[in-house]
Amino acid sequence: MSQSRASMDEPHNGPSGNDALSAAERRAFIQIARGKQAAESVFRNCRVVNVFSNEVYEADVAIAYGRVAGIGRPGTYTGVKSIDCGGHYLVPGLIEAHTHVEDALLVPGEFVRALAPHGTTTCISDPHEIANVSGVPGLRWMLAASEHLPLRLMLTLPSCVPASPYESAGASLTASDLAPLAAHPLIASVGEVMNYPGVLEGDQTLLDVIALSQPATVTPRGLAVDGHAPELMGLDLCGYVAAGVQSDHESVSAAEALEKLRLGMWLWVREGSTRNLDELLPIILEHAPERCGFVADDRTPGDLLREGDLDAIIRKAVGKGLDPIQAIRMASLHPAQYFGFTNRGAIAPGYLADLLVVPDLRNFRPRQVYVGGQLIAEDGQALFTAPALPSDWTEAVERTVRLRDFSVERLRLPGQSGTARVIGLIHDQIVTEDRRVEVQSHNGQIISDPERDILKIAVVERYGGGRVGVGLLHGLRLRKGGDGLIRCSRCP
């Protein structure tokens, strides 16, 4: 587990929970907690969900300086402002432990506007997509765009840029490139270590990036190390954990998930555009692991609009038999513990006043969302507008697609009719299969066959090198395209 990230002596109230209390404020905060001074606001008529004791009880919650000052019997506290929760549940704000802003096709400000109504109050995003394109300048742009948002958006240090030595990328990042960013208050962890074969072979570049997590002059607080190792098990998994990787969100089977838990890894159950909840939920129901939580990972705009974020995962998990408080713990307290956030993930004195008012724990849909005690979303709508994008580093993220020698001819696939290797998609999964199917050719070119679900797929290098890779794909179920309209049998 990473080193503790925050205490009452450390910053609290900014995007990552910043702004330390002065000595005078601390003295006042203590008296407010004791009920000797009026709070800034008091949540009344609520049922507090306590993720420490796994219970629900009626209480008043006093807020001051953006934090929870105290919790007491109804009528205990006085406040300048009284917030009537209408008898609903008061729940700690949810923490998204792993996602990618870029995959939602939104800039950070609009991304958090989409998240806020769903109760996500802290979000950790791995910016390896923009880093692959624009390197450190792209990361600095993302950090600048993530500041001063009403929701706490934090980033990771992308560990694998490029993801593997076989990829083309716009940048190549090493530990020396990332070290100046490691102590930034919006950096939460070392991002997902995707190149696990490189880790197992002792690649020094990868090991140096992982070492950025250790408490040192550069990163005095220490950082968690996120993993990415689908289907890795046995002694190779031991080697991966021994390298310092602490979590994984890529487990595709219950046996794999349990083995990772047994080795001390944090298991993130992913249920976003890729879905693993059904397969992994039996492990949670049987073992109730403490080192376990929910993540969305990739969320398309359609997913966010139709389903939501962590709230949707909670609803689904509870509907399949998980205790509602356990589900809330997995989306609040557990990720806070993983990242070493000692100031969020629960409702307790000194914790950030990131709170949700939820009418029904089984049909988990936040009615109101508060960050630092301030209402930011209500009845499914964000109550803030996205701030202007930062002008610093903007050049690094504009006009980054530079094609060379590209034409429709580059999309042709020479070959003859017969058996061919194709990429086999597995519905809702990141892993693929190596399939052999019969294909047809015309004039020496292999052609698509949508009726048999065989399509061509192309990777066009965007950095001016002029490389184009063309192959075959099976399992997408795309039936029609053209004129900007694409129809998929899985799409509504």
CSV table of C-alpha atoms in Angstrom, one decimal, residues 120-343:
chain,number,residue,atom,x,y,z
A,120,THR,CA,-18.1,10.4,-8.2
A,121,THR,CA,-16.3,13.1,-6.1
A,122,THR,CA,-12.7,12.0,-6.6
A,123,CYS,CA,-11.6,10.5,-9.9
A,124,ILE,CA,-8.1,9.1,-10.8
A,125,SER,CA,-7.4,9.1,-14.5
A,126,ASP,CA,-4.5,7.6,-16.3
A,127,PRO,CA,-3.5,10.0,-19.1
A,128,HIS,CA,-1.4,7.5,-21.0
A,129,GLU,CA,-3.4,8.2,-24.2
A,130,ILE,CA,-2.5,11.9,-24.4
A,131,ALA,CA,1.1,11.0,-23.2
A,132,ASN,CA,1.5,8.6,-26.1
A,133,VAL,CA,0.6,11.5,-28.5
A,134,SER,CA,2.2,14.5,-26.8
A,135,GLY,CA,4.6,13.3,-24.1
A,136,VAL,CA,5.3,15.5,-21.1
A,137,PRO,CA,3.8,18.7,-22.6
A,138,GLY,CA,0.5,16.7,-23.0
A,139,LEU,CA,0.7,15.6,-19.4
A,140,ARG,CA,1.3,19.2,-18.2
A,141,TRP,CA,-1.7,20.3,-20.3
A,142,MET,CA,-3.9,17.7,-18.6
A,143,LEU,CA,-2.7,18.7,-15.2
A,144,ALA,CA,-3.4,22.3,-15.9
A,145,ALA,CA,-6.9,21.4,-17.2
A,146,SER,CA,-7.6,19.4,-14.1
A,147,GLU,CA,-7.0,22.2,-11.7
A,148,HIS,CA,-9.7,24.4,-10.2
A,149,LEU,CA,-12.5,21.9,-11.0
A,150,PRO,CA,-15.4,21.5,-8.5
A,151,LEU,CA,-14.8,17.7,-8.6
A,152,ARG,CA,-11.4,16.3,-7.5
A,153,LEU,CA,-9.8,15.0,-10.7
A,154,MET,CA,-6.3,13.5,-10.2
A,155,LEU,CA,-3.9,11.8,-12.6
A,156,THR,CA,-1.3,9.1,-12.7
A,157,LEU,CA,2.2,9.0,-14.0
A,158,PRO,CA,1.9,7.0,-17.2
A,159,SER,CA,4.3,4.1,-16.8
A,160,CYS,CA,4.3,2.7,-20.4
A,161,VAL,CA,4.7,5.3,-23.1
A,162,PRO,CA,4.7,3.6,-25.6
A,163,ALA,CA,2.8,0.6,-24.1
A,164,SER,CA,5.2,-1.8,-25.7
A,165,PRO,CA,8.3,-1.7,-27.8
A,166,TYR,CA,6.3,-2.8,-30.8
A,167,GLU,CA,4.1,0.3,-30.9
A,168,SER,CA,4.5,3.6,-32.7
A,169,ALA,CA,4.0,6.6,-30.4
A,170,GLY,CA,4.5,10.3,-30.4
A,171,ALA,CA,6.7,10.2,-27.3
A,172,SER,CA,8.8,7.9,-25.2
A,173,LEU,CA,8.8,8.6,-21.5
A,174,THR,CA,11.3,7.4,-18.9
A,175,ALA,CA,11.6,7.9,-15.2
A,176,SER,CA,13.8,11.0,-15.7
A,177,ASP,CA,10.9,12.6,-17.8
A,178,LEU,CA,8.3,11.8,-15.2
A,179,ALA,CA,10.3,12.5,-12.0
A,180,PRO,CA,9.6,16.3,-12.1
A,181,LEU,CA,5.8,15.6,-12.1
A,182,ALA,CA,5.9,12.9,-9.4
A,183,ALA,CA,5.4,15.4,-6.5
A,184,HIS,CA,2.6,17.3,-8.2
A,185,PRO,CA,-0.4,17.4,-5.8
A,186,LEU,CA,-2.7,16.1,-8.5
A,187,ILE,CA,-0.6,12.9,-9.1
A,188,ALA,CA,-2.1,9.9,-7.3
A,189,SER,CA,-0.1,6.9,-8.5
A,190,VAL,CA,2.2,5.4,-11.0
A,191,GLY,CA,-0.1,4.5,-13.9
A,192,GLU,CA,-1.0,1.0,-15.1
A,193,VAL,CA,2.1,-1.0,-15.8
A,194,MET,CA,0.8,-2.6,-19.1
A,195,ASN,CA,4.1,-4.0,-20.3
A,196,TYR,CA,4.2,-6.9,-17.8
A,197,PRO,CA,6.5,-9.0,-20.1
A,198,GLY,CA,9.0,-6.2,-19.8
A,199,VAL,CA,8.7,-6.1,-16.0
A,200,LEU,CA,9.2,-9.9,-15.8
A,201,GLU,CA,12.3,-9.6,-18.0
A,202,GLY,CA,13.7,-6.9,-15.7
A,203,ASP,CA,13.5,-4.0,-18.2
A,204,GLN,CA,15.4,-1.3,-16.4
A,205,THR,CA,13.3,1.6,-17.9
A,206,LEU,CA,10.2,0.1,-16.5
A,207,LEU,CA,11.7,-0.7,-13.1
A,208,ASP,CA,13.0,2.9,-12.8
A,209,VAL,CA,9.4,4.2,-13.4
A,210,ILE,CA,8.0,1.8,-10.8
A,211,ALA,CA,10.7,3.1,-8.4
A,212,LEU,CA,9.2,6.6,-8.6
A,213,SER,CA,6.5,5.3,-6.2
A,214,GLN,CA,9.0,5.0,-3.4
A,215,PRO,CA,9.1,7.7,-0.7
A,216,ALA,CA,12.1,9.9,-1.6
A,217,THR,CA,13.1,13.5,-2.2
A,218,VAL,CA,11.2,13.5,-5.5
A,219,THR,CA,8.0,11.9,-4.1
A,220,PRO,CA,8.1,12.3,-0.3
A,221,ARG,CA,4.6,10.9,0.2
A,222,GLY,CA,5.0,7.8,-1.9
A,223,LEU,CA,2.7,6.6,-4.6
A,224,ALA,CA,0.6,3.5,-5.4
A,225,VAL,CA,1.6,1.5,-8.5
A,226,ASP,CA,-1.3,0.4,-10.7
A,227,GLY,CA,-1.2,-2.8,-12.7
A,228,HIS,CA,-2.5,-4.2,-15.9
A,229,ALA,CA,-2.0,-7.9,-16.4
A,230,PRO,CA,-4.9,-9.8,-17.9
A,231,GLU,CA,-4.6,-13.6,-17.4
A,232,LEU,CA,-1.2,-13.4,-15.6
A,233,MET,CA,-1.1,-16.1,-12.9
A,234,GLY,CA,1.4,-18.5,-11.2
A,235,LEU,CA,5.0,-17.7,-10.6
A,236,ASP,CA,5.0,-14.9,-13.3
A,237,LEU,CA,2.4,-13.2,-11.3
A,238,CYS,CA,4.6,-13.5,-8.2
A,239,GLY,CA,7.4,-11.8,-10.2
A,240,TYR,CA,5.0,-9.0,-11.2
A,241,VAL,CA,4.0,-8.3,-7.6
A,242,ALA,CA,7.6,-8.6,-6.5
A,243,ALA,CA,8.5,-5.8,-8.9
A,244,GLY,CA,6.3,-3.5,-6.8
A,245,VAL,CA,2.9,-3.5,-8.7
A,246,GLN,CA,0.1,-3.3,-6.3
A,247,SER,CA,-3.2,-3.5,-8.1
A,248,ASP,CA,-4.9,-4.9,-11.2
A,249,HIS,CA,-8.2,-4.1,-13.0
A,250,GLU,CA,-7.8,-6.7,-15.8
A,251,SER,CA,-8.8,-10.0,-14.2
A,252,VAL,CA,-11.0,-12.0,-16.6
A,253,SER,CA,-11.7,-15.0,-14.4
A,254,ALA,CA,-12.6,-15.7,-10.8
A,255,ALA,CA,-9.6,-18.0,-10.3
A,256,GLU,CA,-7.2,-15.2,-11.6
A,257,ALA,CA,-8.9,-12.6,-9.3
A,258,LEU,CA,-8.6,-14.8,-6.2
A,259,GLU,CA,-4.9,-15.6,-7.0
A,260,LYS,CA,-4.2,-11.9,-7.2
A,261,LEU,CA,-6.0,-11.2,-3.9
A,262,ARG,CA,-4.0,-14.0,-2.2
A,263,LEU,CA,-0.8,-12.3,-3.3
A,264,GLY,CA,-1.8,-9.1,-1.7
A,265,MET,CA,-2.8,-7.2,-4.8
A,266,TRP,CA,-5.8,-4.8,-4.8
A,267,LEU,CA,-8.4,-6.2,-7.1
A,268,TRP,CA,-10.4,-3.6,-9.1
A,269,VAL,CA,-13.5,-5.1,-10.6
A,270,ARG,CA,-14.1,-3.4,-13.9
A,271,GLU,CA,-17.6,-2.7,-15.2
A,272,GLY,CA,-17.4,0.0,-17.8
A,273,SER,CA,-17.2,-0.4,-21.6
A,274,THR,CA,-15.4,-3.7,-20.7
A,275,ARG,CA,-17.3,-5.8,-18.1
A,276,ASN,CA,-16.0,-8.3,-15.6
A,277,LEU,CA,-18.5,-8.0,-12.7
A,278,ASP,CA,-20.5,-11.1,-13.4
A,279,GLU,CA,-17.3,-13.3,-13.5
A,280,LEU,CA,-15.7,-11.8,-10.4
A,281,LEU,CA,-18.6,-11.1,-8.1
A,282,PRO,CA,-18.7,-14.7,-6.7
A,283,ILE,CA,-15.2,-14.0,-5.3
A,284,ILE,CA,-16.4,-10.9,-3.5
A,285,LEU,CA,-19.5,-12.6,-2.2
A,286,GLU,CA,-17.6,-15.5,-0.8
A,287,HIS,CA,-14.5,-13.8,0.6
A,288,ALA,CA,-15.6,-10.1,1.2
A,289,PRO,CA,-12.0,-9.0,0.5
A,290,GLU,CA,-10.8,-5.7,2.0
A,291,ARG,CA,-8.5,-5.0,-1.0
A,292,CYS,CA,-11.2,-4.8,-3.6
A,293,GLY,CA,-13.1,-2.1,-5.3
A,294,PHE,CA,-15.0,-1.0,-8.5
A,295,VAL,CA,-13.6,0.9,-11.5
A,296,ALA,CA,-15.1,1.9,-14.8
A,297,ASP,CA,-11.8,2.1,-16.7
A,298,ASP,CA,-13.1,3.1,-20.2
A,299,ARG,CA,-16.4,5.0,-20.3
A,300,THR,CA,-17.7,6.1,-23.7
A,301,PRO,CA,-20.0,9.2,-23.8
A,302,GLY,CA,-22.9,6.8,-24.5
A,303,ASP,CA,-22.0,4.7,-21.5
A,304,LEU,CA,-22.0,7.8,-19.2
A,305,LEU,CA,-25.3,9.1,-20.6
A,306,ARG,CA,-27.1,5.8,-20.5
A,307,GLU,CA,-25.7,4.1,-17.4
A,308,GLY,CA,-23.6,6.4,-15.3
A,309,ASP,CA,-20.4,5.7,-13.5
A,310,LEU,CA,-19.7,4.0,-10.2
A,311,ASP,CA,-23.3,4.4,-9.2
A,312,ALA,CA,-24.3,2.1,-12.1
A,313,ILE,CA,-21.8,-0.5,-10.8
A,314,ILE,CA,-23.2,-0.3,-7.3
A,315,ARG,CA,-26.7,-0.8,-8.6
A,316,LYS,CA,-25.7,-3.8,-10.6
A,317,ALA,CA,-23.7,-5.4,-7.9
A,318,VAL,CA,-26.4,-4.9,-5.3
A,319,GLY,CA,-28.9,-6.3,-7.7
A,320,LYS,CA,-26.8,-9.5,-7.9
A,321,GLY,CA,-26.7,-10.0,-4.2
A,322,LEU,CA,-23.9,-7.8,-2.8
A,323,ASP,CA,-24.7,-6.0,0.5
A,324,PRO,CA,-25.2,-2.3,-0.3
A,325,ILE,CA,-22.8,-1.1,2.4
A,326,GLN,CA,-20.1,-3.4,1.1
A,327,ALA,CA,-20.7,-2.1,-2.4
A,328,ILE,CA,-20.4,1.5,-1.1
A,329,ARG,CA,-17.2,0.6,0.8
A,330,MET,CA,-15.7,-0.8,-2.5
A,331,ALA,CA,-16.4,2.6,-4.2
A,332,SER,CA,-15.3,4.9,-1.4
A,333,LEU,CA,-13.2,3.6,1.6
A,334,HIS,CA,-11.3,0.9,-0.2
A,335,PRO,CA,-9.9,3.1,-3.1
A,336,ALA,CA,-9.1,5.8,-0.5
A,337,GLN,CA,-7.0,3.3,1.4
A,338,TYR,CA,-5.2,2.1,-1.7
A,339,PHE,CA,-4.1,5.6,-2.7
A,340,GLY,CA,-3.3,6.5,0.9
A,341,PHE,CA,-6.0,9.2,1.1
A,342,THR,CA,-6.6,9.5,4.9
A,343,ASN,CA,-9.1,12.4,4.3
